[in-house]
C-alpha cells in the first residue's frame, strides 16, 4: 500500500506508507509517532490536530496526506527549530517563545488543546509580532479549549510577543508597551487571607 | 490548629525535568531487584506493557497494595529521593503536584526530591475515585499521615546511627543532622535506600504544625506542564500496544432513551468489502470495527451499513421540562427545618418571591474524545484507560469479561479534561469487548459524535422555588421543589453487548436537590427541600457533570433571592450579606464584591431604553463543602438578543490552600466554563435520539466571547483543605442570571441564554 509520498516533517524528509487519502493526522500520529498533533474532532472544528504547512496553520485531520506531498510540515515538537529558521538563529532555542510563555503563565489545565493553541499562536506571532487583544481573539477563535484557559492563553501570547521583541528587535520595552499590556490585561488574580 | 490543617497534593519537582524522565517506574523495577517486594511498574510510555504482560502479569502473584502498610504509600530511594504512591488521578488540575507538596512538607524533603507514578490498580493504593474535587480533600490526610509515619521511622533509624536522641535531630532536604553537632548527619537514602519500611501505619505519628509549613501554601509550578507544552507528554490517546488493532464503535449517531437502548435491525458486512483489512465485530447489539490501520477503522465505521431499531419515545428537548413535570415521581423530603407553611402564610412574610426555572441536559464534551486500550487474554486482561476511578472501572470490566477483578489490571493515563463522568467507562468497556472478540490488543478511540452523542449528560432540571423575607429583609422561609432523574448505573457498552437492563443509581447526594446549594449558605429559620425523582429510563442517560445540578439550582435560587432584593429595594450584595450567618460565606461574598468594586443599587434600578445595556450580578455557590462566590458583569444587546459576559470575578474558600496558584487556575477555568454553560450549551434531541453531535451543534465559548476573569483564592490556614474544582460554577451561574436581570429588568427562566431565548423573553415582557 506504500504510496511513495514524501513529507518533510520538522526538517526531516520521511516516506509515507499510508494510503494517499489517509488524513495527515494519522500519518503523523501512527506512522511517525508524534505526540503534538492529536485527534479532537476529525471535522476541522476544534484545532486539536493543527500543524504548520509551509508556515501556515492547517487542520491535519481533514487534509489527505497526498495533498501535502513534498511539502514541509512543522508540528508542536518542531516549533523551536522552525522559529530558529525564521529568525535565522544559529541554534534552535529550547522552546519557542510561546511555549516558554505558556509555562511562565501556567496557562495549561489538561493541556490537550495546547497543541492547537500553541501552533496557532506561533503562526500568529510569525506574521504579527505585536498583535492587539482583538487580533489575538480573532486569530485564535477557531481553536477551542474546553477547560476554559483562554484568558491565560491570551496573557501567554502577549508575554511571548514581549519576549520576541526583547530578543530580536533590540528594542527595550517602552512605556507605551506597558500601558498596552496593562490595558489588555485579561484579569488579575488575588490571594486573600481571611 | 495544627492537627486539622493538612492538605495534600502531589507535585513532582517543578522546573526539574524529573517529570519527563521515565525514572520512577524504572526505579520500581530496580527496587524489585533490590529485594523489595513491591510490584513492577509499566514503563512510562506504556510501550513495555505488552512485554511485561506476555511474561504473565506479575501483579497476579502479588497481594494487592495493603493500605495499612507504609510501603504501600511511599518508597525512599538510595539517591535520597522518594516515590509517593497516590490513588488519585491527575485531571489537569495540578493535584499531583499539590499532593507531592504535602508529602515533601511532612517528610522534610525538597519538592524536587519527591515524585510519583501513574495510578495503576496493581501499584496504587485504592483511595476511591477522583471526584467531588476529592483529590486534595480526601487524598491529603492519608498521604500526609504516611509521610509523617515514614519520617518517624527514619528519625529512629538516624538516632541509632548518629548516637543521638530523636529530640536532638533536625531534617532538611532529607538530610538528618544532630542539632549543635556539625558534621554529624545521615541522609534518608543512606538509612533505608530502596528497602522496605515493613511497618504498619499507626496513625499516631505527629504532624508538622501549620506554622512551620514552607512548601504547603506556596506556589511551585505544575510538574506536567513542560512536557505538555513541548509535545512530549503521553496522553491516553498516544498509547500504543505492540500488535494492536485500531477499533471504532458503531452506534446510532446520538443516543436515544436510556431504557430503550438500541437494537440492530440489519447489518450488511459486505458494505465494507472495499476495506479488506477491516473486520466487523459484534456482541449482541454492540457493534465495532477493527483494522491494523487507524484510517481503515475510521472508514469502516463510517461506511458500515447498519439499520437500528430505536423507539420514538423521547419527549424532545423542547418539551423535556413539561414532560418531567407531568411524570409520576418518587418524592422525598431532603430537608425540613422549622415550619415553612406557617412562615409563608404568617404576617411576618412581608415579601414572597417565587418562580419556576429550567436547566437543560449539558455535555461533558471532553476536548479529546475518550478511548482506551485493552489486551484481553484467556484468563487475564490489561486495561489502559482514563477513568477517574480505576478500581471501579476494573470491577465493571471484569464482570463484563466474565473475570474476577484481580484478573484485570487497570492502568490510568491522563486524557483530556473530563469534568466528571464522561465516556471513559463506556469506552473502557468497549475496548475490552473488542479485544476479547478480536483476540488481540485493541486501541479504541471514540469519534467526536460518539463522545457528544453517547455522553452520560448532566441531567436536565426543573426547579420551583419560593422564598419569603420580613419587612426588614430578613429571610424567613424557603422552599425548593426539584425535578430530575438519577444517574445511569449501566454503561451503554454493557447494555448493548449483554442486554443488561438500564438501571439508575439510587438515592444519593449530588443527583438530588442539594441542601448546601439550595438555601444552605443563608441563615433561614424555615426551610423545606423536596426532591421529585423522575424515571430516568425514559430520558437520556445522565452522570455527574462538574458541580452536578448546582448551576440549575443556583439559577433558580439566586434569581429568586434577587427578586426579593428588588421588592425590598435593597442592593443585591447587601441583601445577601445581611442574611449570612457563617463568616466563611461572608468571606467569599466580600471578596468578590471588593474585587469587582461593587457599586450598590437595587437590582434593575437602572434599566433603560438603550439598545445595549449593562448589568451586574452577585451570587454564592458550592458543591458540597467549599465556599464559592461570584460577580458577573454583562452586556445585553436588546436588538440581537446577544449576551456578552464582560468580566467575571470568582472566589473560593477551600480551607488551607496547598497551592493557591492551582486554585486560581481552577477558578479561572470554572468562570469560563460556567459562562459557556450559561450562554451556549444545551444537548438537543428529537423523539428518537440526540442531535447535538459536534462543536457546531453543541457550541462552547470561544476566544472572542471570553470574559475577563479575576480569580480569588481565600487562604484559610486554620481550616481543613476541601475541594476547589467546582464551587465557583454554581455561583457564576447565579451571578450571570442576576446580571442579565439587572441590565434588562427581565427574568430569564431557562438557560442557556441564547439570542433566540433572550429575544423571546424581552418581547414577552
Ligand atoms: S481534530 Fe482536527 S480540527 Fe478537530
Ligand atoms: S486545557 Fe483542557 S481543553 Fe484546553
Tab-separated table of C-alpha atoms in Angstrom, chain B residues 418-651:
chain	number	residue	atom	x	y	z
B	418	UNK	CA	-13.291	15.188	31.877
B	419	UNK	CA	-15.195	17.368	34.417
B	420	UNK	CA	-16.965	14.357	35.817
B	421	UNK	CA	-18.148	11.061	34.447
B	422	UNK	CA	-17.776	11.338	30.709
B	423	UNK	CA	-17.442	8.347	28.371
B	424	UNK	CA	-14.318	6.917	29.997
B	425	UNK	CA	-16.060	3.858	31.441
B	426	UNK	CA	-18.119	3.266	28.331
B	427	UNK	CA	-15.013	3.404	26.148
B	428	UNK	CA	-13.005	1.194	28.523
B	429	UNK	CA	-15.731	-1.429	28.322
B	430	UNK	CA	-15.934	-1.094	24.557
B	431	UNK	CA	-12.163	-1.603	24.220
B	432	UNK	CA	-12.351	-4.716	26.392
B	433	UNK	CA	-15.202	-6.198	24.383
B	434	UNK	CA	-13.427	-5.522	21.090
B	435	UNK	CA	-10.166	-7.032	22.312
B	436	UNK	CA	-11.943	-10.113	23.601
B	437	UNK	CA	-13.714	-10.557	20.262
B	438	UNK	CA	-10.630	-9.828	18.182
B	439	UNK	CA	-8.264	-11.927	20.284
B	440	UNK	CA	-5.746	-9.127	20.035
B	441	UNK	CA	-4.910	-5.902	21.818
B	442	UNK	CA	-7.228	-3.135	20.664
B	443	UNK	CA	-6.904	0.614	20.888
B	444	UNK	CA	-10.363	2.095	20.837
B	445	UNK	CA	-10.905	5.774	20.121
B	446	UNK	CA	-14.350	7.337	20.331
B	447	UNK	CA	-15.126	9.661	17.450
B	448	UNK	CA	-16.449	13.146	18.121
B	449	UNK	CA	-20.056	12.092	17.533
B	450	UNK	CA	-19.650	9.103	19.846
B	451	UNK	CA	-18.449	11.359	22.636
B	452	UNK	CA	-21.058	14.076	22.113
B	453	UNK	CA	-23.848	11.656	21.301
B	454	UNK	CA	-23.294	8.965	23.934
B	455	UNK	CA	-22.153	11.071	26.844
B	456	UNK	CA	-23.837	10.471	30.189
B	457	UNK	CA	-25.005	14.086	30.366
B	458	UNK	CA	-25.524	16.400	33.270
B	459	UNK	CA	-29.267	15.953	33.854
B	460	UNK	CA	-31.997	18.413	32.898
B	461	UNK	CA	-33.725	20.086	35.838
B	462	UNK	CA	-36.912	21.923	36.742
B	463	UNK	CA	-36.851	23.928	39.960
B	464	UNK	CA	-39.776	25.602	41.671
B	465	UNK	CA	-38.628	27.949	44.339
B	466	UNK	CA	-40.378	30.192	46.810
B	467	UNK	CA	-38.630	32.442	49.295
B	468	UNK	CA	-40.006	34.959	51.803
B	469	UNK	CA	-38.463	37.823	53.745
B	470	UNK	CA	-39.766	40.063	56.501
B	471	UNK	CA	-40.149	43.801	56.083
B	472	UNK	CA	-36.538	44.357	57.141
B	473	UNK	CA	-35.181	41.980	54.556
B	474	UNK	CA	-34.526	39.075	56.880
B	475	UNK	CA	-35.190	35.733	55.186
B	476	UNK	CA	-37.928	33.767	56.927
B	477	UNK	CA	-38.930	30.885	54.677
B	478	UNK	CA	-37.506	28.890	51.768
B	479	UNK	CA	-38.951	26.043	49.752
B	480	UNK	CA	-37.388	24.293	46.779
B	481	UNK	CA	-39.015	21.567	44.707
B	482	UNK	CA	-36.710	19.948	42.191
B	483	UNK	CA	-37.445	17.559	39.325
B	484	UNK	CA	-34.744	15.481	37.687
B	485	UNK	CA	-33.679	11.900	37.264
B	486	UNK	CA	-30.774	9.961	38.698
B	487	UNK	CA	-27.552	8.753	37.120
B	488	UNK	CA	-27.145	5.808	34.803
B	489	UNK	CA	-25.623	2.791	36.526
B	490	UNK	CA	-25.150	0.577	33.471
B	491	UNK	CA	-22.855	1.726	30.679
B	492	UNK	CA	-24.068	1.645	27.102
B	493	UNK	CA	-21.412	-0.874	26.033
B	494	UNK	CA	-22.612	-3.384	28.595
B	495	UNK	CA	-26.236	-2.636	27.842
B	496	UNK	CA	-25.706	-3.236	24.128
B	497	UNK	CA	-23.384	-6.236	24.435
B	498	UNK	CA	-25.063	-8.227	27.192
B	499	UNK	CA	-28.560	-6.831	27.114
B	500	UNK	CA	-28.159	-5.771	30.757
B	501	UNK	CA	-31.241	-3.678	31.511
B	502	UNK	CA	-30.665	0.023	32.055
B	503	UNK	CA	-30.669	0.964	35.718
B	504	UNK	CA	-30.166	4.109	37.723
B	505	UNK	CA	-28.179	4.875	40.805
B	506	UNK	CA	-30.355	5.005	43.884
B	507	UNK	CA	-30.887	7.979	46.090
B	508	UNK	CA	-27.724	9.818	46.676
B	509	UNK	CA	-26.238	13.192	47.165
B	510	UNK	CA	-25.350	15.213	44.098
B	511	UNK	CA	-28.114	13.721	41.949
B	512	UNK	CA	-30.836	15.223	44.148
B	513	UNK	CA	-31.838	18.624	45.474
B	514	UNK	CA	-28.666	19.816	47.193
B	515	UNK	CA	-29.173	21.328	50.663
B	516	UNK	CA	-25.809	23.111	50.510
B	517	UNK	CA	-26.726	24.830	47.276
B	518	UNK	CA	-30.453	25.391	47.845
B	519	UNK	CA	-30.592	27.920	50.652
B	520	UNK	CA	-27.780	26.330	52.640
B	521	UNK	CA	-25.484	29.322	52.558
B	522	UNK	CA	-28.056	31.666	54.056
B	523	UNK	CA	-29.489	31.924	57.532
B	524	UNK	CA	-33.093	30.832	57.063
B	525	UNK	CA	-35.185	29.571	60.005
B	526	UNK	CA	-37.813	27.689	57.989
B	527	UNK	CA	-36.774	25.582	55.057
B	528	UNK	CA	-38.143	22.659	53.091
B	529	UNK	CA	-36.466	20.913	50.168
B	530	UNK	CA	-38.324	18.294	48.185
B	531	UNK	CA	-36.870	16.032	45.557
B	532	UNK	CA	-39.138	14.740	42.805
B	533	UNK	CA	-37.315	11.882	41.153
B	534	UNK	CA	-38.301	11.303	37.547
B	535	UNK	CA	-37.929	7.882	35.913
B	536	UNK	CA	-34.700	8.347	34.015
B	537	UNK	CA	-35.122	5.305	31.823
B	538	UNK	CA	-37.478	7.343	29.636
B	539	UNK	CA	-34.888	10.105	29.222
B	540	UNK	CA	-31.222	10.463	28.306
B	541	UNK	CA	-28.613	8.757	30.428
B	542	UNK	CA	-27.021	11.031	32.989
B	543	UNK	CA	-23.993	11.153	35.262
B	544	UNK	CA	-22.143	13.669	37.325
B	545	UNK	CA	-21.030	16.754	35.444
B	546	UNK	CA	-18.888	19.289	37.305
B	547	UNK	CA	-20.942	20.616	40.219
B	548	UNK	CA	-23.887	18.350	39.346
B	549	UNK	CA	-27.227	20.200	39.047
B	550	UNK	CA	-25.827	23.102	41.046
B	551	UNK	CA	-25.860	25.547	38.151
B	552	UNK	CA	-29.580	24.962	37.734
B	553	UNK	CA	-30.197	25.227	41.496
B	554	UNK	CA	-28.269	28.472	41.646
B	555	UNK	CA	-30.004	29.837	38.541
B	556	UNK	CA	-33.352	29.305	40.306
B	557	UNK	CA	-32.450	30.070	43.900
B	558	UNK	CA	-30.207	33.088	43.444
B	559	UNK	CA	-32.606	34.702	40.994
B	560	UNK	CA	-35.454	34.298	43.459
B	561	UNK	CA	-33.348	35.905	46.180
B	562	UNK	CA	-32.539	38.675	43.754
B	563	UNK	CA	-36.228	39.153	43.176
B	564	UNK	CA	-36.711	39.679	46.908
B	565	UNK	CA	-33.917	42.262	46.924
B	566	UNK	CA	-35.730	44.071	44.135
B	567	UNK	CA	-39.019	44.002	46.073
B	568	UNK	CA	-37.231	45.308	49.150
B	569	UNK	CA	-35.372	47.914	47.074
B	570	UNK	CA	-32.158	46.646	48.546
B	571	UNK	CA	-28.771	46.174	46.983
B	572	UNK	CA	-28.232	42.542	45.951
B	573	UNK	CA	-24.905	42.262	47.792
B	574	UNK	CA	-26.129	43.952	50.983
B	575	UNK	CA	-29.280	41.839	50.993
B	576	UNK	CA	-27.333	38.600	50.770
B	577	UNK	CA	-24.778	39.751	53.286
B	578	UNK	CA	-27.335	40.552	55.971
B	579	UNK	CA	-28.747	37.038	55.586
B	580	UNK	CA	-25.468	35.202	56.083
B	581	UNK	CA	-24.515	33.877	59.498
B	582	UNK	CA	-21.389	31.953	58.510
B	583	UNK	CA	-18.240	34.029	58.277
B	584	UNK	CA	-16.743	31.867	55.544
B	585	UNK	CA	-19.701	32.535	53.280
B	586	UNK	CA	-19.408	36.211	54.128
B	587	UNK	CA	-15.712	35.983	53.315
B	588	UNK	CA	-16.172	34.848	49.712
B	589	UNK	CA	-19.067	37.252	49.164
B	590	UNK	CA	-17.000	40.180	50.420
B	591	UNK	CA	-14.005	39.026	48.395
B	592	UNK	CA	-15.815	39.157	45.061
B	593	UNK	CA	-17.668	42.363	45.915
B	594	UNK	CA	-14.406	44.072	46.793
B	595	UNK	CA	-12.537	42.730	43.774
B	596	UNK	CA	-15.265	43.906	41.419
B	597	UNK	CA	-15.618	47.288	43.125
B	598	UNK	CA	-19.285	46.535	43.536
B	599	UNK	CA	-21.470	49.641	43.339
B	600	UNK	CA	-24.592	49.134	45.452
B	601	UNK	CA	-28.027	49.542	43.908
B	602	UNK	CA	-31.277	47.570	43.906
B	603	UNK	CA	-31.425	45.066	41.023
B	604	UNK	CA	-32.714	46.506	37.730
B	605	UNK	CA	-32.843	50.033	39.143
B	606	UNK	CA	-31.000	51.440	36.139
B	607	UNK	CA	-32.922	49.821	33.305
B	608	UNK	CA	-33.000	51.991	30.198
B	609	UNK	CA	-34.282	52.068	26.637
B	610	UNK	CA	-30.798	51.879	25.210
B	611	UNK	CA	-30.095	49.203	22.646
B	612	UNK	CA	-27.089	47.896	24.583
B	613	UNK	CA	-27.451	47.719	28.336
B	614	UNK	CA	-25.163	46.648	31.165
B	615	UNK	CA	-25.771	44.959	34.474
B	616	UNK	CA	-24.031	43.278	37.364
B	617	UNK	CA	-24.987	40.306	39.500
B	618	UNK	CA	-23.645	38.585	42.582
B	619	UNK	CA	-24.244	35.087	43.894
B	620	UNK	CA	-22.945	32.382	46.176
B	621	UNK	CA	-22.412	28.760	45.247
B	622	UNK	CA	-20.952	25.485	46.340
B	623	UNK	CA	-20.975	21.854	45.501
B	624	UNK	CA	-20.639	20.151	48.837
B	625	UNK	CA	-18.033	21.550	51.152
B	626	UNK	CA	-16.141	24.596	49.936
B	627	UNK	CA	-17.409	28.152	49.650
B	628	UNK	CA	-17.756	29.951	46.336
B	629	UNK	CA	-18.824	33.442	45.348
B	630	UNK	CA	-19.031	35.238	42.017
B	631	UNK	CA	-19.778	38.602	40.461
B	632	UNK	CA	-20.724	38.918	36.801
B	633	UNK	CA	-20.732	41.996	34.603
B	634	UNK	CA	-22.745	41.520	31.432
B	635	UNK	CA	-23.852	43.459	28.407
B	636	UNK	CA	-27.077	42.698	26.557
B	637	UNK	CA	-27.883	43.772	23.020
B	638	UNK	CA	-31.649	44.081	23.100
B	639	UNK	CA	-31.938	44.090	19.308
B	640	UNK	CA	-29.991	40.929	18.629
B	641	UNK	CA	-30.545	39.192	21.951
B	642	UNK	CA	-26.807	38.655	22.292
B	643	UNK	CA	-25.492	38.439	25.844
B	644	UNK	CA	-21.818	39.219	26.362
B	645	UNK	CA	-20.238	38.350	29.679
B	646	UNK	CA	-17.606	41.044	30.070
B	647	UNK	CA	-15.937	40.275	33.360
B	648	UNK	CA	-16.288	37.531	35.957
B	649	UNK	CA	-14.881	37.552	39.457
B	650	UNK	CA	-14.792	34.318	41.403
B	651	UNK	CA	-13.661	33.472	44.923
